Amino acid sequence: MKIVIIGGVAGGMSAATRLRRLNEDAEIIVLEKGPFVSFANCGLPYYVSGDIQERSDLLVQTPEQLRARFDLDVRPFSEATAIDPDKKEVTVRSKDGEYQLAYDKVILSPGAKPFVPPAEGLSEAKNIFTMRNVPDVDAVTGFILEHKPKKAVVIGAGFIGLEMAESLAHRGLAVTIVEKAPHVLPPFDEEMAAYLADELKANGVTLYTGVAATAFQNEGKTIVLENGVTLESDLTIMSVGVQPENSLAIAAGIETGMRGGILVDENYETSKKDIYAVGDAIIVKQQITGEDTMIALASPANRQGRQVADVISGLNRKNKGSIGTAIVRVFGLAGASTGMNERQLQLSGKEYAVVHIQGKNHAGYYPNASAIVLKLVFHPKTGEIYGAQAIGADGVDKRIDIIATAIKGNLTVHDLPELEFTYAPPFGSAKDPVNMAGYAAMNIIEGVSESIQWYELEKMQEAGYQLLDVRGEGEIARLGALKGAINIPVDDLRARIGELSKETPIIVSCQSGLRSYIAERVLKQNGFTVKNLDGAFSLYATVRPEKVVK
């Protein structure tokens, strides 16, 4: 069997090496239009920052290494320009000329390319770069060494944009981020992204959100935003997003779908027989909803490459889809997410509920414990887990990985308190944040607690609800209070309950949500109508600091 793989890196090389392990006699040819067939594209920003010091560390395998270990025919600088599904031939352009390559099976792993929106003056700019491969990182680092830029603008505040902003700041540049969406890191919900926005600002990064760049002047050194603001930039990174590299597939008559993604079946086969596709270019099923989506992440691409090799080799593997689990570091914080966010659920029309809990990365009494804010989104009746997001200095990867595993394993929020984790004070808590999120979600499902979200507070105050802050007076003096709140510390609530009217519905709040839950239970059992402000003061003050009275 002769298998031609078009594109390397995660999907293509995973397929190639797995094919060899299963088929010693197969002829396996890997075509890569660039110079590098196996490199760590997720590590590129960290080479710019200097965290990764040796460029060679980005190169996972060379063609020579792949030939020696796996007997793969790897051909860099060899671009597949056409596929003829009828003749079963690939047209290849190389430095030695053009030739035809016959195949029994083809695996497309072309990846995605940076999306660069049209803008006035963009073609004349000389200081604008994207970040997708090793030549890109060479261009950026070479420009920095030659021109010694002082000011940088990153357009787009997704995962790569935030990583590049951090990396350039670490190199001493004054960094500005421009994001068209209302907040940084659009895959996260607004209140969770607010923590990362604060971290960016605390490290000197200037933010412009809800606005796009419309023009580039002075060869790219002046950037005009749609609100009229002009920015000066010595170096600009375009990180608006990616789009599937689908030109080869379209020319071959292969069917595409949303945003031009390549359509594949449960065996990764395209609409053309014996042509398969994996990686960032394909449409997958969002495993939670079954809807089409595109997830450009390394882990799914590696899995897909291995699975398509299994399928071609006759093993029973199915494309089950993905849930999109990801993480990003932003200076001293990390943000991680899995599954669906609240905005996606609103657009889908699904019924859902939310809890925010605040915990620690390890036992609070052990030195250097740091906070974790964990958001869990779930079905309010069945407890099906839809997704989660977490922010913190340490340990957010562990918690989101656990919840991602729970989603994949079809667990519900009722199972989360039953999960048993390793525990000793330096490593975790006896009640892990994941356990606590499960308890909080069960309280919602079972009617033990009723909560409102941060964006509902003002509307409910206008409807006649009284906001009751059950923190101590010292906390309020130090941290501030929410507008319209009255204060009765939770430890005084039973003694002072007569100061409250049962005719007036109440929203309770504290610092993190624990004391307000206790107050909710006390008041409800004394005949009051009560709802708990989910996430409490700390969450609301983070996303709406202008509403805090000091």
Coordinates of C-alpha atoms in Angstrom, one line a residue:
M1 CA 0.0 0.0 0.0
K2 CA 1.3 3.5 -0.9
I3 CA 0.1 6.3 1.3
V4 CA 0.8 9.9 0.6
I5 CA 0.5 12.3 3.6
I6 CA 0.2 16.0 2.7
G7 CA 1.3 18.1 5.6
G8 CA 3.3 17.1 8.7
V9 CA 3.4 18.5 12.3
A10 CA 0.8 17.1 14.7
G11 CA -1.8 15.3 12.5
G12 CA 0.4 14.3 9.6
M13 CA 3.3 13.0 11.5
S14 CA 1.1 11.1 14.1
A15 CA -0.5 9.4 11.1
A16 CA 2.8 8.6 9.4
T17 CA 4.5 7.1 12.5
R18 CA 1.4 5.1 13.5
L19 CA 1.0 3.7 10.0
R20 CA 4.6 2.5 10.0
R21 CA 4.2 0.8 13.4
L22 CA 1.2 -1.1 11.9
N23 CA 2.4 -1.6 8.3
E24 CA 6.1 -2.4 8.0
D25 CA 5.7 -3.0 4.2
A26 CA 3.8 0.1 3.3
E27 CA 5.3 2.9 1.3
I28 CA 4.7 6.1 3.3
I29 CA 5.5 9.5 1.7
V30 CA 5.2 12.8 3.6
L31 CA 5.0 16.0 1.6
E32 CA 5.6 19.3 3.4
K33 CA 5.7 22.5 1.4
G34 CA 7.9 24.2 4.1
P35 CA 11.3 23.4 5.4
F36 CA 10.1 21.6 8.6
V37 CA 7.9 18.6 8.8
S38 CA 7.8 18.1 12.6
F39 CA 8.0 21.2 14.9
A40 CA 6.5 22.4 18.1
N41 CA 4.2 25.2 16.8
C42 CA 2.7 25.6 20.3
G43 CA 6.2 26.5 21.6
L44 CA 6.8 29.4 19.1
P45 CA 5.7 32.3 21.4
Y46 CA 8.0 30.9 24.2
Y47 CA 11.0 31.0 21.8
V48 CA 10.2 34.7 21.2
S49 CA 10.1 35.3 25.0
G50 CA 13.3 33.4 25.6
D51 CA 11.7 30.8 27.8
I52 CA 12.9 28.3 25.1
Q53 CA 16.4 29.4 24.4
E54 CA 17.5 27.0 21.7
R55 CA 15.8 27.1 18.3
S56 CA 16.7 23.5 17.7
D57 CA 14.4 22.6 20.6
L58 CA 11.4 23.6 18.4
L59 CA 12.3 21.0 15.9
V60 CA 10.9 17.7 17.1
Q61 CA 12.1 15.4 14.3
T62 CA 14.2 15.9 11.2
P63 CA 13.6 14.0 7.9
E64 CA 16.8 12.1 8.5
Q65 CA 15.7 11.0 12.0
L66 CA 12.3 10.0 10.6
R67 CA 13.9 8.0 7.8
A68 CA 16.2 6.2 10.2
R69 CA 13.7 5.2 12.8
F70 CA 10.4 4.8 10.8
D71 CA 11.6 4.4 7.2
L72 CA 9.5 7.4 6.2
D73 CA 10.1 9.1 2.9
V74 CA 9.8 12.7 4.1
R75 CA 10.0 15.4 1.4
P76 CA 10.4 19.0 2.7
F77 CA 10.0 21.9 0.2
S78 CA 7.5 19.7 -1.7
E79 CA 4.1 21.3 -2.2
A80 CA 1.2 19.2 -3.3
T81 CA -0.5 21.5 -5.9
A82 CA -3.3 19.2 -7.1
I83 CA -5.0 15.8 -6.4
D84 CA -6.7 13.8 -9.1
P85 CA -9.1 11.4 -7.3
D86 CA -9.9 9.6 -10.5
K87 CA -6.3 8.9 -11.5
K88 CA -5.3 8.7 -7.9
E89 CA -2.4 11.0 -8.4
V90 CA -0.9 13.9 -6.5
T91 CA 0.9 16.7 -8.4
V92 CA 3.9 17.8 -6.5
R93 CA 6.0 21.0 -7.0
S94 CA 9.6 20.8 -5.6
K95 CA 12.9 22.5 -6.1
D96 CA 13.7 19.9 -8.7
G97 CA 10.5 20.6 -10.7
E98 CA 7.0 19.2 -10.9
Y99 CA 6.1 15.5 -10.9
Q100 CA 3.1 13.1 -10.4
L101 CA 2.9 10.8 -7.4
A102 CA 0.5 7.9 -7.5
Y103 CA -1.2 6.8 -4.3
D104 CA -3.5 4.2 -2.8
K105 CA -4.5 6.4 0.1
V106 CA -4.1 10.1 0.7
I107 CA -4.2 11.8 4.1
L108 CA -4.7 15.6 4.1
S109 CA -3.1 17.4 7.0
P110 CA -2.8 20.9 5.7
G111 CA -3.5 22.7 8.9
A112 CA -4.9 26.2 9.2
K113 CA -3.5 29.5 8.1
P114 CA -3.7 32.8 9.9
F115 CA -6.7 34.9 9.0
V116 CA -5.6 38.4 8.0
P117 CA -8.6 40.7 7.6
P118 CA -8.5 43.3 4.8
A119 CA -7.4 46.7 5.9
E120 CA -6.2 49.9 4.3
G121 CA -2.4 50.0 4.0
L122 CA -1.8 46.5 5.1
S123 CA 0.0 45.5 2.0
E124 CA 2.5 48.3 2.4
A125 CA 3.3 47.6 6.0
K126 CA 6.8 46.3 6.7
N127 CA 6.5 45.4 10.4
I128 CA 3.5 43.1 10.5
F129 CA 3.9 39.4 11.2
T130 CA 1.8 36.3 11.9
M131 CA 2.9 33.4 14.1
R132 CA 2.1 29.9 12.8
N133 CA 5.4 28.2 11.9
V134 CA 9.2 28.2 12.3
P135 CA 9.8 30.7 9.4
D136 CA 7.3 33.0 11.1
V137 CA 9.2 32.9 14.4
D138 CA 12.5 33.4 12.6
A139 CA 11.1 36.5 10.9
V140 CA 9.8 38.0 14.2
T141 CA 13.0 37.3 16.2
G142 CA 15.2 38.5 13.3
F143 CA 13.2 41.7 13.1
I144 CA 13.6 42.3 16.8
L145 CA 17.3 41.7 16.7
E146 CA 17.8 44.0 13.7
H147 CA 15.4 46.8 14.4
K148 CA 15.2 46.7 18.2
P149 CA 11.5 47.8 18.4
K150 CA 10.2 49.5 21.5
K151 CA 6.5 49.4 20.9
A152 CA 4.5 46.4 19.8
V153 CA 0.8 45.9 19.0
V154 CA -0.9 42.5 19.1
I155 CA -4.1 42.5 17.1
G156 CA -6.3 39.7 18.4
A157 CA -6.5 38.5 22.1
G158 CA -7.0 34.8 21.6
F159 CA -4.7 32.2 22.9
I160 CA -1.8 33.0 20.6
G161 CA -2.3 36.7 20.9
L162 CA -2.1 36.6 24.7
E163 CA 1.0 34.4 24.6
M164 CA 2.7 36.7 22.1
A165 CA 1.7 39.8 24.2
E166 CA 3.4 38.2 27.2
S167 CA 6.4 37.1 25.2
L168 CA 7.0 40.6 23.8
A169 CA 6.5 42.2 27.2
H170 CA 9.1 39.8 28.6
R171 CA 11.5 41.1 25.9
G172 CA 11.0 44.6 27.2
L173 CA 8.6 45.9 24.6
A174 CA 5.6 48.2 25.5
V175 CA 2.7 46.1 24.4
T176 CA -0.8 47.1 23.3
I177 CA -3.6 44.6 22.5
V178 CA -6.4 45.3 20.1
E179 CA -9.4 42.9 20.2
K180 CA -12.6 43.2 18.2
A181 CA -14.6 41.1 20.7
P182 CA -15.9 42.8 23.9
H183 CA -13.3 41.2 26.1
V184 CA -9.9 39.4 25.8
L185 CA -9.9 35.6 25.2
P186 CA -13.3 35.4 23.4
P187 CA -13.6 31.6 24.1
F188 CA -14.0 32.4 27.8
D189 CA -17.0 34.1 29.3
E190 CA -16.7 37.8 30.2
E191 CA -16.4 37.5 33.9
M192 CA -13.7 34.9 33.7
A193 CA -11.7 36.8 31.1
A194 CA -11.8 39.8 33.3
Y195 CA -9.3 38.2 35.7
L196 CA -6.8 37.8 32.8
A197 CA -7.5 41.4 31.6
D198 CA -6.6 42.7 35.1
E199 CA -3.4 40.6 35.0
L200 CA -2.4 42.0 31.6
K201 CA -2.9 45.6 32.8
A202 CA -1.0 44.8 36.0
N203 CA 2.0 43.9 33.8
G204 CA 1.9 47.1 31.8
V205 CA -0.1 45.8 28.8
T206 CA -2.6 48.4 27.3
L207 CA -6.0 46.9 26.2
Y208 CA -8.4 48.1 23.6
T209 CA -11.5 45.8 23.4
G210 CA -14.6 46.0 21.3
V211 CA -12.7 47.8 18.6
A212 CA -10.9 46.7 15.4
A213 CA -7.9 48.1 13.5
T214 CA -9.2 49.6 10.2
A215 CA -6.0 51.1 8.6
F216 CA -2.3 50.9 8.6
Q217 CA -0.3 54.0 7.8
N218 CA 3.4 55.0 7.6
E219 CA 4.4 51.5 6.4
G220 CA 2.6 50.0 9.3
K221 CA 4.0 52.1 12.0
T222 CA 0.7 53.9 12.6
I223 CA -2.4 51.9 13.3
V224 CA -5.9 53.5 13.1
L225 CA -8.7 51.9 15.2
E226 CA -12.3 52.2 14.2
N227 CA -13.0 54.5 17.1
G228 CA -10.5 57.0 15.8
V229 CA -7.7 56.2 18.2
T230 CA -4.2 55.9 16.5
L231 CA -1.5 53.7 17.9
E232 CA 2.2 53.8 17.1
S233 CA 3.8 50.4 16.5
D234 CA 7.3 49.3 15.7
L235 CA 6.2 45.6 15.5
T236 CA 2.7 44.3 15.0
I237 CA 1.5 40.7 15.4
M238 CA -1.6 39.7 13.6
S239 CA -3.4 37.1 15.6
V240 CA -7.0 37.5 14.6
G241 CA -7.7 33.8 14.1
V242 CA -7.1 31.0 11.7
Q243 CA -8.9 29.6 8.7
P244 CA -8.6 26.1 7.2
E245 CA -6.0 25.6 4.5
N246 CA -8.5 24.1 2.0
S247 CA -7.5 25.2 -1.4
L248 CA -6.1 21.8 -2.4
A249 CA -9.2 20.0 -1.1
I250 CA -11.6 22.4 -3.0
A251 CA -9.6 22.0 -6.2
A252 CA -10.0 18.2 -5.9
G253 CA -13.7 18.5 -5.6
I254 CA -13.8 17.6 -1.9
E255 CA -16.8 18.9 0.0
T256 CA -16.4 21.6 2.6
G257 CA -18.7 23.0 5.2
M258 CA -18.7 25.8 7.8
R259 CA -16.0 28.4 7.4
G260 CA -14.5 26.3 4.6
G261 CA -13.6 23.3 6.8
I262 CA -13.1 19.9 5.1
L263 CA -16.0 17.6 5.7
V264 CA -15.1 14.1 6.9
D265 CA -17.1 11.1 8.1
E266 CA -16.6 9.0 11.3
N267 CA -13.6 7.3 9.6
Y268 CA -12.0 10.7 8.6
E269 CA -12.7 10.0 5.0
T270 CA -13.7 13.0 2.8
S271 CA -16.3 13.0 0.1
K272 CA -13.7 11.5 -2.3
K273 CA -12.9 7.8 -1.8
D274 CA -9.5 7.0 -0.3
I275 CA -8.8 10.7 0.6
Y276 CA -8.8 11.3 4.3
A277 CA -8.3 14.5 6.3
V278 CA -7.3 15.4 9.9
G279 CA -6.2 18.3 12.0
D280 CA -7.0 22.0 12.0
A281 CA -8.5 22.0 8.5
I282 CA -11.4 19.6 9.2
I283 CA -14.9 20.0 10.7
V284 CA -15.5 17.9 13.8
K285 CA -18.5 17.3 16.0
Q286 CA -18.7 19.2 19.2
Q287 CA -19.1 16.1 21.3
I288 CA -21.4 17.7 23.8
T289 CA -24.0 18.9 21.3
G290 CA -23.2 16.9 18.2
E291 CA -23.1 20.1 16.1
D292 CA -20.4 20.9 13.6
T293 CA -17.5 23.0 14.8
M294 CA -13.8 23.6 14.2
I295 CA -11.2 23.1 16.9
A296 CA -7.7 24.0 16.0
L297 CA -5.8 22.4 18.9
A298 CA -2.7 20.1 19.0
S299 CA -4.2 17.3 21.1
P300 CA -7.2 16.6 18.9
A301 CA -4.9 16.7 15.8
N302 CA -2.5 14.2 17.3
R303 CA -5.4 11.9 18.2
Q304 CA -7.0 12.2 14.7
G305 CA -3.7 11.4 13.0
R306 CA -3.3 8.2 15.0
Q307 CA -6.9 7.2 14.5
V308 CA -6.9 7.7 10.7
A309 CA -3.8 5.5 10.6
D310 CA -5.7 2.8 12.5
V311 CA -8.7 3.1 10.2
I312 CA -6.5 2.7 7.1
S313 CA -4.8 -0.3 8.8
G314 CA -8.2 -2.0 9.3
L315 CA -8.6 -1.3 13.1
N316 CA -12.0 -0.2 14.4
R317 CA -11.7 3.5 15.3
K318 CA -14.3 6.2 15.1
N319 CA -14.1 9.9 15.0
K320 CA -16.1 10.8 18.1
G321 CA -15.5 14.6 17.9
S322 CA -13.9 16.9 20.4
I323 CA -14.8 19.1 23.3
G324 CA -12.1 21.7 23.0
T325 CA -9.9 21.7 26.1
A326 CA -7.3 24.4 26.2
I327 CA -5.1 26.5 28.5
V328 CA -3.1 29.7 28.3
R329 CA -0.6 31.4 30.6
V330 CA -0.9 35.2 31.1
F331 CA 2.0 36.3 33.2
G332 CA 1.3 35.1 36.7
L333 CA -2.1 33.6 35.9
A334 CA -3.4 30.7 33.8
G335 CA -6.8 30.3 32.2
A336 CA -8.1 26.9 31.2
S337 CA -11.4 25.8 29.7
T338 CA -13.2 22.8 28.4
G339 CA -16.5 22.1 26.7
M340 CA -19.1 24.9 26.0
N341 CA -19.1 28.4 27.5
E342 CA -22.2 30.2 28.7
R343 CA -22.4 32.4 25.5
Q344 CA -22.5 29.3 23.3
L345 CA -25.2 27.7 25.4
Q346 CA -27.3 30.9 25.2
L347 CA -27.0 30.8 21.4
S348 CA -27.8 27.1 21.2
G349 CA -31.0 27.6 23.2
K350 CA -30.0 24.9 25.7
E351 CA -31.3 25.1 29.3
Y352 CA -28.4 25.5 31.6
A353 CA -27.3 26.6 35.1
V354 CA -24.0 28.0 36.4
V355 CA -22.0 27.9 39.6
H356 CA -18.8 29.8 40.4
I357 CA -16.7 28.5 43.3
Q358 CA -13.5 29.8 44.8
G359 CA -10.9 27.4 46.2
K360 CA -7.2 27.0 46.6
N361 CA -4.6 25.1 44.6
H362 CA -3.7 23.2 47.8
A363 CA -4.6 23.3 51.5
G364 CA -5.1 26.9 52.5
Y365 CA -3.1 26.6 55.7
Y366 CA -0.1 25.3 53.8
P367 CA 2.3 28.0 52.6
N368 CA 1.9 29.7 49.3
A369 CA -1.7 28.6 48.6
S370 CA -3.2 30.5 45.7
A371 CA -6.8 31.1 44.6
I372 CA -8.6 29.3 41.9
V373 CA -11.9 30.6 40.4
L374 CA -13.8 27.7 38.8
K375 CA -16.9 28.1 36.7
L376 CA -19.1 25.1 36.0
V377 CA -21.9 25.0 33.4
F378 CA -24.4 22.2 33.5
H379 CA -28.0 21.1 32.9
P380 CA -30.2 22.3 35.8
K381 CA -32.2 19.1 36.0
T382 CA -30.1 16.2 34.8
G383 CA -26.7 17.5 35.9
E384 CA -25.1 16.9 32.5
I385 CA -21.8 18.8 32.5
Y386 CA -21.6 21.2 29.6
G387 CA -18.3 22.9 30.3
A388 CA -16.0 24.6 32.8
Q389 CA -13.5 27.5 33.0
A390 CA -10.9 28.2 35.6
I391 CA -8.5 31.0 36.5
G392 CA -5.6 30.9 38.9
A393 CA -1.9 31.0 39.5
D394 CA -1.5 27.3 39.9
G395 CA -3.5 24.1 39.6
V396 CA -6.1 25.2 37.1
D397 CA -4.8 22.6 34.5
K398 CA -5.5 19.8 37.0
R399 CA -9.1 20.9 37.7
I400 CA -10.0 21.5 34.1
D401 CA -8.4 18.2 33.0
I402 CA -10.5 16.4 35.6
I403 CA -13.7 18.0 34.4
A404 CA -12.8 17.4 30.8
T405 CA -12.3 13.7 31.7
A406 CA -15.7 13.7 33.5
I407 CA -17.4 15.1 30.3
K408 CA -15.7 12.5 28.1
G409 CA -16.8 9.8 30.6
N410 CA -20.4 11.0 30.7
L411 CA -20.3 11.8 34.4
T412 CA -22.7 14.4 35.8
V413 CA -22.3 17.0 38.5
H414 CA -23.6 14.4 41.0
D415 CA -20.4 12.4 40.3
L416 CA -18.0 15.2 41.0
P417 CA -18.2 15.1 44.8
E418 CA -17.6 11.3 44.6
L419 CA -14.3 11.7 42.8
E420 CA -11.3 10.9 45.0
F421 CA -8.1 12.8 44.5
T422 CA -4.6 12.5 46.0
Y423 CA -4.5 14.7 49.0
A424 CA -1.7 16.0 51.2
P425 CA -1.4 19.7 52.2
P426 CA 1.3 20.6 49.6
F427 CA -0.7 19.1 46.8
G428 CA -4.5 19.7 47.3
S429 CA -7.4 20.1 49.6
A430 CA -9.5 17.5 51.3
K431 CA -12.4 19.1 49.5
D432 CA -11.0 19.8 46.1
P433 CA -12.5 22.7 44.1
V434 CA -13.9 20.1 41.7
N435 CA -15.7 18.4 44.6
M436 CA -17.0 21.7 45.8
A437 CA -18.3 22.7 42.4
G438 CA -20.2 19.4 42.3
Y439 CA -21.7 20.1 45.7
A440 CA -22.7 23.7 44.7
A441 CA -24.3 22.4 41.4
M442 CA -26.3 19.7 43.3
N443 CA -27.6 22.4 45.7
I444 CA -28.9 24.3 42.6
I445 CA -30.5 21.1 41.1
E446 CA -32.1 20.0 44.4
G447 CA -33.4 23.5 45.2
V448 CA -31.3 23.9 48.4
S449 CA -29.9 27.1 46.9
E450 CA -31.1 29.5 44.3
S451 CA -28.5 31.7 42.6
I452 CA -28.4 34.7 40.3
Q453 CA -25.5 35.6 38.0
W454 CA -23.5 38.8 38.1
Y455 CA -25.2 40.2 35.1
E456 CA -28.6 39.8 36.7
L457 CA -28.0 41.8 39.8
E458 CA -28.9 45.3 38.8
K459 CA -32.1 44.2 37.1
M460 CA -33.2 42.3 40.2
Q461 CA -32.4 45.3 42.4
E462 CA -34.5 47.4 40.2
A463 CA -37.3 44.8 40.6
G464 CA -37.3 45.3 44.4
Y465 CA -34.7 42.8 45.7
Q466 CA -32.6 44.0 48.7
L467 CA -28.9 43.2 48.5
L468 CA -27.6 42.0 51.8
D469 CA -23.8 41.8 52.3
V470 CA -22.9 39.4 55.0
R471 CA -19.1 40.2 55.2
G472 CA -17.5 41.8 58.2
E473 CA -17.3 45.6 58.5
G474 CA -13.5 45.5 58.2
E475 CA -13.7 43.7 54.9
I476 CA -16.1 46.2 53.5
A477 CA -14.0 49.1 54.7
R478 CA -10.9 47.6 53.0
L479 CA -12.4 46.2 49.8
G480 CA -15.5 48.3 49.2
A481 CA -19.2 47.4 48.8
L482 CA -21.7 47.0 46.1
K483 CA -24.2 49.8 45.4
G484 CA -27.4 49.6 47.4
A485 CA -26.2 46.8 49.8
I486 CA -26.9 46.7 53.5
N487 CA -24.6 44.9 55.8
I488 CA -25.2 42.3 58.5
P489 CA -22.2 40.0 59.2
V490 CA -23.2 36.4 58.8
D491 CA -22.3 35.6 62.4
D492 CA -24.7 38.3 63.6
L493 CA -27.5 37.3 61.2
R494 CA -29.6 35.2 63.6
A495 CA -29.5 37.9 66.3
R496 CA -30.3 40.7 63.9
I497 CA -32.8 38.9 61.6
G498 CA -35.5 41.2 62.9
E499 CA -34.0 44.1 61.0
L500 CA -35.0 42.4 57.7
S501 CA -38.6 42.4 56.3
K502 CA -40.0 39.1 55.0
E503 CA -42.0 41.2 52.5
T504 CA -38.8 42.2 50.7
P505 CA -37.0 39.5 48.7
I506 CA -33.3 39.4 49.4
I507 CA -30.1 38.7 47.4
V508 CA -27.2 37.7 49.7
S509 CA -23.5 38.3 48.9
C510 CA -20.2 37.8 50.7
Q511 CA -16.6 37.7 49.5
S512 CA -16.6 34.4 47.7
G513 CA -20.0 32.8 48.1
L514 CA -19.6 30.5 51.1
R515 CA -20.9 32.8 53.8
S516 CA -23.7 34.0 51.6
Y517 CA -24.8 30.4 51.1
I518 CA -24.9 30.0 54.9
A519 CA -26.9 33.2 55.2
E520 CA -29.3 32.0 52.5
R521 CA -30.0 28.8 54.4
V522 CA -30.6 30.7 57.6
L523 CA -33.0 33.2 56.0
K524 CA -34.9 30.7 53.9
Q525 CA -35.6 28.5 57.0
N526 CA -36.9 31.7 58.7
G527 CA -39.4 32.4 55.9
F528 CA -37.5 34.8 53.7
T529 CA -37.4 34.8 49.9
V530 CA -33.7 34.6 49.1
K531 CA -31.3 34.2 46.2
N532 CA -27.5 33.9 46.4
L533 CA -25.2 36.1 44.2
D534 CA -23.2 33.5 42.5
G535 CA -19.5 34.3 42.7
A536 CA -20.3 37.0 45.3
F537 CA -18.5 40.3 45.7
S538 CA -15.1 39.2 44.4
L539 CA -16.4 38.1 41.0
Y540 CA -18.8 41.0 40.6
A541 CA -16.1 43.5 41.5
T542 CA -13.7 42.0 39.0
V543 CA -16.0 42.2 36.1
R544 CA -17.8 45.5 37.1
P545 CA -15.2 47.4 39.2
E546 CA -17.0 50.7 38.5
K547 CA -20.0 49.5 40.5
V548 CA -17.9 49.2 43.7
V549 CA -18.3 51.9 46.3
K550 CA -15.3 52.6 48.5

